[in-house]
PDB file of C-alpha atoms in Angstrom:
ATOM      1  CA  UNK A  28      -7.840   4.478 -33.540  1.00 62.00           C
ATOM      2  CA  UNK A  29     -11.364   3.018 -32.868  1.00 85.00           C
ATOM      3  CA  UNK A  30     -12.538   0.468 -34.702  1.00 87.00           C
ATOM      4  CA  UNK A  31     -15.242   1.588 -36.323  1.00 78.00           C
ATOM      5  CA  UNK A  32     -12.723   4.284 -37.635  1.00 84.00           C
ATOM      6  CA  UNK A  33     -10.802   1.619 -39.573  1.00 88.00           C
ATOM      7  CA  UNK A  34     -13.924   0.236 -41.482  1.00 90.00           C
ATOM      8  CA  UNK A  35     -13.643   0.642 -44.659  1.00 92.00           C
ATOM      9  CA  UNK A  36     -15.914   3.248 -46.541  1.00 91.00           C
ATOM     10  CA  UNK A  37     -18.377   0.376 -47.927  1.00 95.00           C
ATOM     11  CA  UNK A  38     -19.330  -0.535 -44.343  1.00 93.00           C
ATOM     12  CA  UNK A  39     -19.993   2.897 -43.386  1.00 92.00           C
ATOM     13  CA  UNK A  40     -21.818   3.453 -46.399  1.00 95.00           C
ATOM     14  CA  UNK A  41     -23.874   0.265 -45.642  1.00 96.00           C
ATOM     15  CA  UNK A  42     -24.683   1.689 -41.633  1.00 94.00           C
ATOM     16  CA  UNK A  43     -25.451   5.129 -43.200  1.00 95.00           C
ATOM     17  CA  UNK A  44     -27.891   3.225 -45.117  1.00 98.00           C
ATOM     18  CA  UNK A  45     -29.739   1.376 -42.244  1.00 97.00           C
ATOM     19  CA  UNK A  46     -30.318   4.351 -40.429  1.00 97.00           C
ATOM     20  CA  UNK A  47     -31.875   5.998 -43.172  1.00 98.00           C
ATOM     21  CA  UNK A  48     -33.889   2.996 -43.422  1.00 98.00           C
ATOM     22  CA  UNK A  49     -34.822   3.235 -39.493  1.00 98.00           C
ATOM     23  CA  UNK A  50     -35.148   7.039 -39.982  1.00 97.00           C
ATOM     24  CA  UNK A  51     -38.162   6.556 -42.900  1.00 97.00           C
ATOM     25  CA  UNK A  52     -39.593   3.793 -41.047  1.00 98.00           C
ATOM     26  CA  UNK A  53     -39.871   5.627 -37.403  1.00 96.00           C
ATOM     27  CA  UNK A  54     -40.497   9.171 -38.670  1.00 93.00           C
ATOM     28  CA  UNK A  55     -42.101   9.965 -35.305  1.00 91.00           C
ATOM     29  CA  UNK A  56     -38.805   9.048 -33.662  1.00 93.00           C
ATOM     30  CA  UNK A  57     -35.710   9.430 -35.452  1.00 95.00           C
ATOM     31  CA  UNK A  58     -34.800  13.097 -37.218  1.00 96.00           C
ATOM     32  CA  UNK A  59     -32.357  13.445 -39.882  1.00 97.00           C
ATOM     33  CA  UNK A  60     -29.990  16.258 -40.026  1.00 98.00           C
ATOM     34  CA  UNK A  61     -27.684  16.909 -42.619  1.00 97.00           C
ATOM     35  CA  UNK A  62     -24.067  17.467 -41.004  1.00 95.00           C
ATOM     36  CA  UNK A  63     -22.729  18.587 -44.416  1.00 97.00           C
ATOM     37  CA  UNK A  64     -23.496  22.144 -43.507  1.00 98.00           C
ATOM     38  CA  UNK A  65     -22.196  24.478 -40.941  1.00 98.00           C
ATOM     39  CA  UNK A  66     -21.842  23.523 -37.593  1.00 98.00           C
ATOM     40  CA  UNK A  67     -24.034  26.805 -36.305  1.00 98.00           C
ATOM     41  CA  UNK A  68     -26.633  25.400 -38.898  1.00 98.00           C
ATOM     42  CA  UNK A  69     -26.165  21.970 -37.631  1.00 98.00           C
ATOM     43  CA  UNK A  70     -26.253  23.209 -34.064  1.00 97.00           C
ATOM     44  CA  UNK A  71     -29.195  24.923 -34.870  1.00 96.00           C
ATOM     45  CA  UNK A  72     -31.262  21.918 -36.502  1.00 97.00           C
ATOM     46  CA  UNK A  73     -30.971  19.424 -33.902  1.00 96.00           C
ATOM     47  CA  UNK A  74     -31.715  22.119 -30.883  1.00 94.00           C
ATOM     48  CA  UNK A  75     -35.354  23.015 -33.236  1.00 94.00           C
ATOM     49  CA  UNK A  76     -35.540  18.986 -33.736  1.00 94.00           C
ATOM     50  CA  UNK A  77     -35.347  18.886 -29.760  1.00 93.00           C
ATOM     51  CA  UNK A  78     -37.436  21.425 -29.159  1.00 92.00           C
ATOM     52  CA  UNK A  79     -40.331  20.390 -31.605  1.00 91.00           C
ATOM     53  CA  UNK A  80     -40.012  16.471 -29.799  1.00 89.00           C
ATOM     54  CA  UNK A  81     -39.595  18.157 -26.367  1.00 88.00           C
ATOM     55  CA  UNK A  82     -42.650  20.911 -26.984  1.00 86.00           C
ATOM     56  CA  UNK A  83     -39.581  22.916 -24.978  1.00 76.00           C
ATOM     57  CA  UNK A  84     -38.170  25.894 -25.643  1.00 73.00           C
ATOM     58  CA  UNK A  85     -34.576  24.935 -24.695  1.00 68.00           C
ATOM     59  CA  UNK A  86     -31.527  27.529 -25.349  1.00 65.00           C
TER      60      UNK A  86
END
């Protein structure tokens, strides 16, 4: 098991938080995607979230 897998909840609840935090204060730089959903959806958010930062087209 890695260790960050045996931290409790609370600590990942408090690292969730700080990127959040780094997310709002560096919107030009960090995207936030919401993993909750499918994986196709998921798949598909960060490849548009690369593309848009990129100005790519990528597959």
């Amino acid at each position: 098991i890695q260790r960050y897998e045996r931290m409790d909840k609370e600590f990942h609840e408090r690292m969730r938080q700080c990127f959040l935090d780094i997310a709002a204060q560096e919107p030009g730089r960090c995207v936030i995607i919401d993993a909750a959903q499918e994986m196709d959806k998921v798949h598909r958010d960060i490849m548009a979230a690369v593309n848009e930062k990129l100005g790519a087209r990528l597959p």
